[in-house]
């Protein structure tokens, strides 16, 4: 049977054009093909790959030489006219590829402080998706606190039992290399989220899933021990240590999980009074402005609220007011 040449060539050409158009659309319009990458680490478990600079779904995502979602800066201060704040967290602080770099709470905090202080301001975003207490502790043992004046920890109720497992990373949530084609990533990573029968077979995480955990006392003891060690190290290496407890949306509607009180009690034993973000997020919800992107992650509004809470808290410290601000700057920050 002879193949008609012209129809065959037309079919192949049309297929190639369609494929090429789809690849261009997926790569340059959707931002697929260059996901933010993670790297495996022997003690931290995993972290953001350092020195990334990508655009994803129209959002800018970059990391510095330490794997922070922040601009590059030297490890130690070069002079005294500098304020350093190191903010630790998980995907709540990291924002992921759905949050533009400029919309992060840490970026907002840096911008506002830079405009009001006569100092160079550095705010480090030390975070990664699904990090927990053991990850933060291992990170500071590896890198230190970067001469931080202020250490901030943003923690959720479930984190008290979220200990490192050193299991292989899921390429759908923590990819370690770029896919060969943007279309392949779209089919493998995102299509299953909209097709339940594929989602079940590929282990795709649903972003709407709640982080409700059952109490596991052995895991809790490990996590809370790491929390104590982390906070003690922070107190020894900075002048101010702040803890903010972030709630899932359902916790605001109902009541916090058990881990909320366990974390709060542990902090108070060390002389640190944690601040709940409940007030900020609840007030926003009651005003008709949703601060959540899903059940736990803050959207642009939520990131602004976290920045506002951190800024309000550090302004309460007399040492911060005396050493960092003049009176005119303080008045400007309170407006």
XYZ file of N, CA, C and O in Angstrom, residues 136-331:
784
model
N 15.665 23.264 60.286
C 16.154 24.584 60.702
C 17.391 24.455 61.589
O 18.357 25.208 61.431
N 17.350 23.508 62.501
C 18.487 23.308 63.403
C 19.732 22.898 62.622
O 20.829 23.424 62.846
N 19.577 21.956 61.703
C 20.723 21.500 60.909
C 21.267 22.626 60.031
O 22.476 22.721 59.815
N 20.381 23.476 59.531
C 20.829 24.590 58.684
C 21.736 25.538 59.460
O 22.797 25.942 58.962
N 21.344 25.910 60.683
C 22.174 26.862 61.432
C 23.468 26.212 61.906
O 24.484 26.890 62.069
N 23.448 24.907 62.113
C 24.699 24.230 62.458
C 25.650 24.210 61.273
O 26.878 24.205 61.439
N 25.099 24.209 60.066
C 25.911 24.212 58.853
C 26.365 25.617 58.471
O 27.525 25.832 58.113
N 25.459 26.600 58.553
C 25.749 27.944 58.044
C 25.839 29.026 59.118
O 26.378 30.106 58.860
N 25.294 28.778 60.311
C 25.278 29.810 61.338
C 24.101 30.757 61.161
O 23.192 30.516 60.373
N 24.157 31.895 61.880
C 23.068 32.866 61.865
C 23.419 34.141 61.102
O 22.666 35.111 61.142
N 24.559 34.175 60.440
C 24.924 35.284 59.548
C 24.951 36.633 60.280
O 24.525 37.652 59.744
N 25.442 36.634 61.511
C 25.530 37.870 62.308
C 24.162 38.532 62.475
O 24.037 39.765 62.463
N 23.134 37.748 62.641
C 21.778 38.291 62.743
C 21.598 39.125 64.007
O 22.038 38.728 65.092
N 20.963 40.282 63.850
C 20.523 41.066 65.002
C 19.220 40.490 65.539
O 18.977 40.487 66.747
N 18.389 40.028 64.623
C 17.073 39.495 64.981
C 16.871 38.157 64.268
O 17.114 38.048 63.065
N 16.452 37.149 64.994
C 16.091 35.847 64.422
C 14.588 35.675 64.562
O 14.030 35.858 65.651
N 13.933 35.339 63.462
C 12.485 35.150 63.444
C 12.172 33.726 62.999
O 12.739 33.244 62.011
N 11.292 33.061 63.717
C 10.818 31.730 63.326
C 9.312 31.796 63.115
O 8.567 32.207 64.009
N 8.872 31.410 61.917
C 7.441 31.311 61.617
C 7.104 29.828 61.566
O 7.622 29.095 60.716
N 6.259 29.377 62.470
C 6.056 27.943 62.655
C 4.562 27.624 62.701
O 3.760 28.410 63.197
N 4.196 26.467 62.180
C 2.800 26.017 62.177
C 2.606 24.895 63.194
O 3.570 24.265 63.643
N 1.366 24.633 63.529
C 1.051 23.665 64.586
C 1.612 22.278 64.293
O 2.098 21.584 65.189
N 1.547 21.845 63.027
C 1.975 20.489 62.691
C 3.487 20.315 62.714
O 3.980 19.180 62.687
N 4.229 21.418 62.777
C 5.691 21.336 62.679
C 6.337 20.631 63.869
O 7.485 20.191 63.772
N 5.624 20.510 64.969
C 6.251 19.908 66.151
C 6.528 18.414 65.965
O 7.303 17.828 66.721
N 5.901 17.794 64.980
C 6.203 16.388 64.688
C 6.723 16.212 63.258
O 6.816 15.084 62.767
N 7.066 17.305 62.595
C 7.534 17.236 61.209
C 9.053 17.127 61.201
O 9.776 18.099 60.981
N 9.541 15.931 61.460
C 10.981 15.693 61.568
C 11.561 15.166 60.252
O 10.864 14.509 59.477
N 12.835 15.429 59.984
C 13.460 14.936 58.754
C 13.411 13.419 58.657
O 13.577 12.712 59.655
N 13.169 12.921 57.454
C 13.143 11.472 57.222
C 14.260 11.019 56.296
O 14.579 9.834 56.251
N 14.839 11.982 55.545
C 15.898 11.687 54.563
C 15.435 10.670 53.517
O 16.240 9.929 52.951
N 14.131 10.648 53.266
C 13.591 9.816 52.194
C 13.897 10.468 50.847
O 14.167 11.674 50.768
N 13.890 9.698 49.768
C 14.112 10.280 48.436
C 13.100 11.390 48.167
O 11.932 11.291 48.545
N 13.552 12.451 47.510
C 12.675 13.582 47.236
C 11.684 13.258 46.131
O 12.022 12.587 45.157
N 10.466 13.722 46.299
C 9.417 13.560 45.297
C 9.638 14.593 44.195
O 9.608 15.799 44.456
N 9.834 14.152 42.970
C 10.131 15.087 41.879
C 8.959 16.001 41.563
O 9.136 17.038 40.924
N 7.757 15.639 42.026
C 6.597 16.485 41.788
C 6.509 17.646 42.769
O 5.817 18.635 42.510
N 7.159 17.532 43.918
C 7.130 18.594 44.917
C 8.500 19.209 45.150
O 8.601 20.387 45.486
N 9.571 18.430 44.986
C 10.931 18.914 45.202
C 11.843 18.409 44.076
O 12.724 17.578 44.287
N 11.631 18.907 42.855
C 12.464 18.456 41.738
C 13.930 18.832 41.950
O 14.235 19.881 42.523
N 14.823 17.982 41.491
C 16.255 18.235 41.629
C 16.929 18.517 40.286
O 18.118 18.822 40.253
N 16.184 18.415 39.198
C 16.731 18.727 37.874
C 15.601 19.175 36.959
O 14.430 18.881 37.195
N 15.972 19.912 35.928
C 14.972 20.402 34.987
C 14.474 19.261 34.093
O 15.249 18.372 33.725
N 13.207 19.276 33.741
C 12.690 18.278 32.791
C 13.236 18.552 31.398
O 13.652 19.679 31.090
N 13.259 17.535 30.573
C 13.766 17.714 29.210
C 12.899 18.667 28.397
O 13.398 19.422 27.568
N 11.599 18.620 28.644
C 10.666 19.470 27.918
C 9.648 20.061 28.884
O 9.243 19.409 29.846
N 9.226 21.306 28.603
C 8.200 21.935 29.427
C 6.886 21.164 29.348
O 6.162 21.034 30.340
N 6.569 20.638 28.143
C 5.333 19.879 27.980
C 5.341 18.610 28.826
O 4.313 18.207 29.374
N 6.505 17.992 28.941
C 6.608 16.775 29.747
C 6.311 17.094 31.204
O 5.587 16.362 31.892
N 6.851 18.218 31.681
C 6.572 18.602 33.064
C 5.086 18.863 33.269
O 4.507 18.460 34.273
N 4.466 19.546 32.308
C 3.049 19.830 32.424
C 2.220 18.568 32.520
O 1.294 18.470 33.332
N 2.561 17.576 31.706
C 1.812 16.318 31.692
C 2.078 15.510 32.959
O 1.154 14.983 33.587
N 3.343 15.420 33.392
C 3.700 14.568 34.519
C 3.385 15.200 35.873
O 2.984 14.512 36.808
N 3.582 16.515 35.963
C 3.477 17.147 37.275
C 2.132 17.803 37.542
O 1.638 17.774 38.671
N 1.523 18.390 36.524
C 0.328 19.189 36.770
C -0.968 18.561 36.252
O -2.013 18.707 36.872
N -0.914 17.841 35.126
C -2.119 17.212 34.609
C -2.760 16.258 35.621
O -3.985 16.255 35.779
N -1.954 15.448 36.352
C -2.582 14.535 37.319
C -3.374 15.234 38.416
O -4.261 14.631 39.022
N -3.066 16.496 38.704
C -3.798 17.199 39.751
C -5.256 17.442 39.362
O -6.111 17.662 40.217
N -5.505 17.425 38.067
C -6.866 17.660 37.586
C -7.542 16.375 37.133
O -8.700 16.378 36.750
N -6.800 15.262 37.188
C -7.356 13.961 36.836
C -7.121 13.007 38.005
O -6.041 12.466 38.164
N -8.104 12.827 38.872
C -7.928 12.042 40.094
C -7.358 10.653 39.859
O -6.575 10.152 40.651
N -7.752 10.034 38.768
C -7.273 8.675 38.538
C -5.767 8.640 38.295
O -5.091 7.678 38.635
N -5.221 9.728 37.718
C -3.773 9.818 37.543
C -3.102 10.258 38.832
O -2.010 9.830 39.163
N -3.759 11.149 39.572
C -3.189 11.666 40.811
C -2.887 10.546 41.796
O -1.853 10.520 42.442
N -3.799 9.603 41.891
C -3.611 8.497 42.826
C -2.437 7.619 42.447
O -1.764 7.048 43.287
N -2.152 7.517 41.161
C -1.099 6.618 40.715
C 0.265 7.269 40.712
O 1.276 6.600 40.736
N 0.318 8.605 40.710
C 1.608 9.287 40.602
C 2.048 9.964 41.891
O 3.084 10.606 41.936
N 1.256 9.867 42.934
C 1.656 10.442 44.214
C 1.725 11.957 44.203
O 2.591 12.542 44.830
N 0.826 12.599 43.495
C 0.818 14.045 43.423
C 0.161 14.609 44.666
O -0.891 14.148 45.096
N 0.785 15.625 45.256
C 0.256 16.239 46.455
C -0.803 17.262 46.109
O -0.606 18.102 45.246
N -1.923 17.191 46.788
C -2.996 18.161 46.604
C -2.740 19.357 47.494
O -2.637 19.228 48.708
N -2.647 20.557 46.897
C -2.321 21.748 47.663
C -3.417 22.136 48.637
O -3.208 22.912 49.547
N -4.626 21.583 48.457
C -5.716 21.895 49.358
C -5.705 20.990 50.588
O -6.502 21.164 51.502
N -4.806 20.008 50.608
C -4.783 19.060 51.712
C -4.411 19.750 53.012
O -3.513 20.570 53.073
N -5.108 19.406 54.084
C -4.823 19.988 55.385
C -3.713 19.203 56.073
O -3.581 17.991 55.899
N -2.927 19.912 56.894
C -1.816 19.272 57.588
C -2.233 18.833 58.986
O -1.563 19.112 59.966
N -3.374 18.162 59.079
C -3.826 17.648 60.365
C -2.964 16.438 60.723
O -2.795 15.538 59.911
N -2.403 16.433 61.926
C -1.534 15.321 62.324
C -2.043 14.681 63.606
O -2.652 15.333 64.452
N -1.803 13.391 63.713
C -2.113 12.688 64.946
C -0.899 12.774 65.856
O 0.240 12.756 65.405
N -1.156 12.885 67.141
C -0.070 13.017 68.098
C 0.785 11.751 68.111
O 0.301 10.654 68.336
N 2.063 11.929 67.826
C 3.038 10.847 67.920
C 4.072 11.318 68.926
O 4.926 12.148 68.609
N 3.990 10.811 70.147
C 4.784 11.373 71.235
C 6.286 11.241 71.005
O 7.054 12.138 71.342
N 6.709 10.139 70.416
C 8.145 9.985 70.165
C 8.632 11.017 69.152
O 9.707 11.605 69.324
N 7.836 11.261 68.093
C 8.199 12.284 67.118
C 8.122 13.681 67.741
O 8.942 14.556 67.442
N 7.135 13.887 68.611
C 6.986 15.174 69.280
C 8.198 15.477 70.155
O 8.695 16.618 70.182
N 8.691 14.487 70.856
C 9.847 14.696 71.729
C 11.086 15.083 70.914
O 11.864 15.947 71.324
N 11.240 14.437 69.775
C 12.376 14.777 68.897
C 12.239 16.207 68.394
O 13.187 17.007 68.452
N 11.050 16.535 67.902
C 10.835 17.863 67.346
C 10.991 18.964 68.376
O 11.644 19.981 68.122
N 10.394 18.797 69.545
C 10.459 19.839 70.578
C 11.870 19.981 71.138
O 12.286 21.083 71.527
N 12.620 18.899 71.189
C 14.032 18.977 71.595
C 14.820 19.811 70.582
O 15.650 20.653 70.959
N 14.558 19.584 69.295
C 15.230 20.374 68.259
C 14.812 21.839 68.334
O 15.628 22.742 68.098
N 13.543 22.101 68.661
C 13.074 23.474 68.805
C 13.829 24.181 69.927
O 14.271 25.327 69.767
N 13.981 23.512 71.074
C 14.710 24.105 72.195
C 16.151 24.423 71.821
O 16.660 25.504 72.118
N 16.791 23.479 71.143
C 18.188 23.692 70.765
C 18.311 24.834 69.765
O 19.210 25.677 69.865
N 17.389 24.885 68.804
C 17.411 25.964 67.811
C 17.244 27.318 68.486
O 17.991 28.270 68.210
N 16.263 27.438 69.377
C 15.995 28.721 70.026
C 17.123 29.132 70.957
O 17.466 30.319 71.056
N 17.723 28.179 71.649
C 18.859 28.504 72.514
C 20.043 29.006 71.694
O 20.733 29.956 72.091
N 20.289 28.376 70.552
C 21.364 28.845 69.669
C 21.049 30.243 69.146
O 21.936 31.103 69.060
N 19.781 30.469 68.791
C 19.378 31.785 68.288
C 19.582 32.854 69.352
O 20.057 33.958 69.065
N 19.226 32.542 70.593
C 19.397 33.504 71.686
C 20.870 33.810 71.927
O 21.225 34.940 72.294
N 21.724 32.829 71.707
C 23.165 33.019 71.921
C 23.830 33.777 70.787
O 24.935 34.298 70.951
N 23.163 33.833 69.632
C 23.796 34.413 68.447
C 23.083 35.654 67.909
O 23.440 36.149 66.844
N 22.089 36.159 68.638
C 21.387 37.364 68.195
C 20.851 38.109 69.407
O 20.830 37.576 70.519
N 20.424 39.346 69.191
C 19.924 40.153 70.298
C 18.436 39.936 70.543
O 17.946 40.100 71.647
N 17.686 39.621 69.507
C 16.243 39.452 69.618
C 15.829 38.164 68.916
O 16.256 37.912 67.784
N 15.000 37.354 69.573
C 14.454 36.126 68.974
C 12.937 36.207 69.037
O 12.356 36.399 70.111
N 12.296 36.070 67.885
C 10.844 36.158 67.797
C 10.273 34.877 67.191
O 10.848 34.331 66.247
N 9.157 34.416 67.720
C 8.465 33.243 67.184
C 7.034 33.654 66.839
O 6.338 34.268 67.669
N 6.603 33.313 65.627
C 5.239 33.597 65.181
C 4.568 32.278 64.827
O 5.107 31.487 64.055
N 3.392 32.055 65.390
C 2.654 30.811 65.140
C 1.596 31.048 64.069
O 0.648 31.826 64.264
N 1.775 30.370 62.945
C 0.878 30.495 61.805
C -0.156 29.373 61.851
O 0.191 28.199 62.030
N -1.427 29.725 61.673
C -2.504 28.749 61.735
C -3.040 28.419 60.348
O -3.071 29.272 59.461
N -3.462 27.174 60.197
C -4.206 26.816 58.997
C -5.575 27.484 59.055
O -6.065 27.868 60.128
N -6.196 27.597 57.896
C -7.486 28.292 57.827
C -8.524 27.628 58.713
O -9.307 28.303 59.401
N -8.557 26.303 58.725
C -9.560 25.597 59.531
C -9.303 25.775 61.017
O -10.243 25.733 61.828
N -8.038 26.001 61.410
C -7.735 26.228 62.820
C -8.321 27.554 63.302
O -8.722 27.690 64.458
N -8.329 28.545 62.416
C -8.936 29.830 62.756
C -10.448 29.668 62.903
O -11.073 30.239 63.796
N -11.034 28.860 62.028
C -12.476 28.632 62.077
C -12.884 27.767 63.274
O -13.994 27.897 63.799
N -11.976 26.870 63.705
C -12.297 25.947 64.786
C -11.413 26.200 66.000
O -11.649 27.121 66.775
N -10.342 25.439 66.136
C -9.382 25.653 67.208
C -8.038 25.080 66.775
O -7.968 24.186 65.923
N -6.924 25.582 67.343
C -5.596 25.104 66.953
C -5.396 23.625 67.274
O -5.999 23.086 68.212
N -4.523 22.996 66.493
C -4.144 21.614 66.767
C -3.322 21.541 68.054
O -2.850 22.553 68.583
N -3.102 20.325 68.523
C -2.355 20.120 69.760
C -0.960 20.729 69.688
O -0.438 21.276 70.671
N -0.336 20.636 68.518
C 1.025 21.132 68.376
C 1.164 22.610 68.674
O 2.237 23.071 69.085
N 0.087 23.357 68.475
C 0.126 24.804 68.737
C 0.514 25.076 70.188
O 1.417 25.864 70.474
N -0.165 24.408 71.116
C 0.114 24.633 72.534
C 1.454 24.041 72.942
O 2.170 24.626 73.770
N 1.825 22.903 72.359
C 3.115 22.291 72.703
C 4.266 23.220 72.300
O 5.237 23.378 73.040
N 4.152 23.822 71.133
C 5.181 24.763 70.666
C 5.189 26.006 71.543
O 6.258 26.487 71.951
N 4.022 26.526 71.849
C 3.910 27.727 72.682
C 4.537 27.502 74.050
O 5.307 28.340 74.555
N 4.238 26.369 74.676
C 4.779 26.060 75.996
C 6.292 25.935 75.966
O 6.991 26.433 76.859
N 6.816 25.289 74.935
C 8.265 25.123 74.805
C 8.952 26.477 74.682
O 9.994 26.720 75.305
N 8.391 27.369 73.900
C 8.970 28.711 73.744
C 8.951 29.466 75.069
O 9.941 30.103 75.457
N 7.830 29.388 75.775
C 7.689 30.120 77.035
C 8.667 29.608 78.088
O 9.153 30.380 78.928
N 8.979 28.324 78.066
C 9.965 27.772 78.993
C 11.335 28.385 78.789
O 12.157 28.428 79.721
N 11.596 28.879 77.591
C 12.880 29.501 77.276
C 12.813 31.024 77.369
O 13.750 31.717 76.988
N 11.693 31.537 77.877
C 11.569 32.976 78.032
C 11.172 33.709 76.771
O 11.319 34.935 76.677
N 10.653 32.985 75.781
C 10.216 33.588 74.517
C 8.689 33.487 74.446
O 8.137 32.389 74.497
N 8.022 34.621 74.336
C 6.562 34.628 74.242
C 6.189 34.681 72.765
O 6.371 35.711 72.106
N 5.689 33.584 72.207
C 5.361 33.573 70.770
C 4.151 34.445 70.458
O 3.291 34.670 71.311
N 4.114 34.935 69.245
C 3.003 35.756 68.768
C 2.162 34.940 67.801
O 2.692 34.369 66.846
N 0.859 34.878 68.042
C -0.028 34.176 67.124
C -0.413 35.108 65.986
O -0.743 36.281 66.204
N -0.382 34.577 64.769
C -0.819 35.344 63.603
C -2.333 35.288 63.437
O -2.875 35.873 62.497
N -2.993 34.596 64.354
C -4.445 34.440 64.304
C -5.155 35.790 64.193
O -6.069 35.958 63.377
N -4.736 36.756 65.019
C -5.405 38.059 65.047
C -5.378 38.733 63.686
O -6.391 39.254 63.208
N -4.219 38.702 63.035
C -4.054 39.367 61.741
C -4.896 38.672 60.665
O -5.588 39.335 59.885
N -4.823 37.357 60.616
C -5.524 36.618 59.565
C -7.037 36.606 59.807
O -7.821 36.710 58.864
N -7.436 36.477 61.068
C -8.858 36.472 61.390
C -9.504 37.813 61.029
O -10.593 37.859 60.451
N -8.824 38.899 61.370
C -9.358 40.225 61.073
C -9.517 40.426 59.575
O -10.503 41.002 59.110
N -8.559 39.918 58.799
C -8.632 40.043 57.349
C -9.821 39.257 56.799
O -10.565 39.750 55.945
N -10.008 38.038 57.287
C -11.127 37.202 56.842
C -12.449 37.873 57.184
O -13.376 37.917 56.367
N -12.547 38.397 58.406
C -13.790 39.031 58.837
C -14.108 40.290 58.031
O -15.267 40.677 57.905
N -13.062 40.920 57.475
C -13.275 42.111 56.652
C -13.610 41.755 55.208
O -13.835 42.635 54.378
N -13.607 40.448 54.897
C -13.950 39.998 53.549
C -12.772 39.824 52.619
O -12.952 39.601 51.422
N -11.546 39.905 53.163
C -10.337 39.736 52.346
C -9.647 38.441 52.759
O -9.120 38.339 53.883
N -9.645 37.447 51.891
C -9.059 36.152 52.204
C -7.531 36.225 52.127
O -6.981 36.526 51.070
N -6.817 35.931 53.217
C -5.356 35.980 53.195
C -4.689 34.651 52.840
O -3.463 34.548 52.867
N -5.501 33.637 52.516
C -4.969 32.313 52.220
C -5.045 31.994 50.726
O -6.018 32.350 50.056
N -4.020 31.288 50.242
C -4.026 30.777 48.872
C -4.720 29.425 48.810
O -5.335 29.064 47.810
N -4.586 28.648 49.863
C -5.244 27.356 50.003
C -5.556 27.173 51.482
O -5.879 28.147 52.155
N -5.450 25.974 52.009
C -5.801 25.756 53.407
C -4.746 26.268 54.388
O -5.036 26.495 55.559
N -3.507 26.458 53.932
C -2.453 26.869 54.860
C -1.567 27.986 54.326
O -1.123 28.851 55.076
N -1.319 28.014 53.020
C -0.340 28.959 52.485
C -0.919 30.358 52.302
O -2.006 30.504 51.737
N -0.213 31.387 52.767
C -0.700 32.749 52.587
C -0.563 33.202 51.142
O 0.394 32.849 50.453
N -1.539 33.980 50.688
C -1.429 34.611 49.378
C -0.718 35.956 49.548
O -0.057 36.193 50.571
N -0.844 36.822 48.566
C -0.163 38.121 48.637
C -0.584 38.899 49.883
O 0.244 39.487 50.571
N -1.877 38.879 50.195
C -2.372 39.569 51.384
C -1.799 38.941 52.651
O -1.372 39.646 53.575
N -1.784 37.611 52.701
C -1.247 36.910 53.860
C 0.218 37.210 54.092
O 0.669 37.380 55.240
N 1.005 37.279 53.007
C 2.417 37.618 53.138
C 2.577 39.023 53.726
O 3.451 39.271 54.573
N 1.745 39.949 53.291
C 1.791 41.310 53.827
C 1.456 41.319 55.317
O 2.066 42.063 56.096
N 0.509 40.478 55.720
C 0.131 40.408 57.128
C 1.268 39.864 57.987
O 1.491 40.335 59.108
N 1.979 38.860 57.477
C 3.124 38.317 58.220
C 4.198 39.384 58.387
O 4.772 39.559 59.472
N 4.480 40.132 57.318
C 5.456 41.217 57.395
C 5.016 42.271 58.408
O 5.824 42.780 59.198
N 3.737 42.599 58.397
C 3.194 43.594 59.321
C 3.345 43.129 60.763
O 3.709 43.926 61.649
N 3.089 41.850 61.018
C 3.198 41.307 62.371
C 4.648 41.336 62.858
O 4.917 41.698 64.013
N 5.579 40.965 62.002
C 6.995 40.982 62.378
C 7.448 42.405 62.662
O 8.129 42.672 63.667
N 7.083 43.327 61.798
C 7.477 44.726 61.967
C 6.915 45.296 63.266
O 7.618 45.983 64.013
N 5.651 44.985 63.552
C 5.031 45.490 64.778
C 5.738 44.947 66.017
O 5.925 45.666 67.012
N 6.146 43.698 65.957
C 6.770 43.073 67.128
C 8.172 43.621 67.390
O 8.534 43.906 68.541
N 8.972 43.782 66.342
C 10.341 44.253 66.577
C 10.340 45.705 67.037
O 11.266 46.139 67.732
N 9.320 46.466 66.682
C 9.235 47.845 67.130
C 8.941 47.942 68.627
O 9.161 48.983 69.238
N 8.451 46.840 69.226
C 8.125 46.842 70.652
C 9.358 46.704 71.540
O 9.262 46.913 72.751
N 10.483 46.311 70.942
C 11.674 46.092 71.739
C 12.411 47.408 71.967
O 12.828 48.061 71.012
N 12.612 47.817 73.241
C 13.322 49.066 73.522
C 14.710 49.113 72.897
O 15.136 50.146 72.399
N 15.412 47.986 72.909
C 16.768 47.972 72.354
C 16.747 48.259 70.862
O 17.664 48.897 70.324
N 15.688 47.806 70.175
C 15.578 48.077 68.742
C 15.338 49.566 68.515
O 15.945 50.185 67.654
N 14.463 50.161 69.300
C 14.150 51.578 69.133
C 15.371 52.450 69.408
O 15.644 53.407 68.691
N 16.110 52.118 70.443
C 17.243 52.952 70.839
C 18.406 52.821 69.863
O 19.006 53.807 69.431
N 18.711 51.602 69.468
C 19.917 51.358 68.681
C 19.703 51.443 67.186
O 20.646 51.671 66.436
N 18.487 51.245 66.710
C 18.251 51.171 65.280
C 17.534 52.397 64.703
O 17.599 52.644 63.526
N 16.820 53.118 65.531
C 15.966 54.173 65.004
C 16.244 55.508 65.657
O 16.618 55.568 66.824
N 16.041 56.562 64.913
C 15.877 57.854 65.539
C 14.374 58.103 65.669
O 13.553 57.356 65.152
N 13.980 59.109 66.371
C 12.567 59.318 66.650
C 11.749 59.600 65.393
O 10.609 59.166 65.266
N 12.321 60.311 64.437
C 11.586 60.603 63.205
C 11.323 59.334 62.415
O 10.243 59.150 61.852
N 12.305 58.421 62.390
C 12.120 57.146 61.690
C 11.043 56.321 62.369
O 10.219 55.675 61.719
N 11.034 56.340 63.708
C 10.033 55.582 64.452
C 8.626 56.079 64.124
O 7.712 55.296 63.924
N 8.475 57.397 64.034
C 7.162 57.949 63.701
C 6.722 57.529 62.315
O 5.558 57.231 62.088
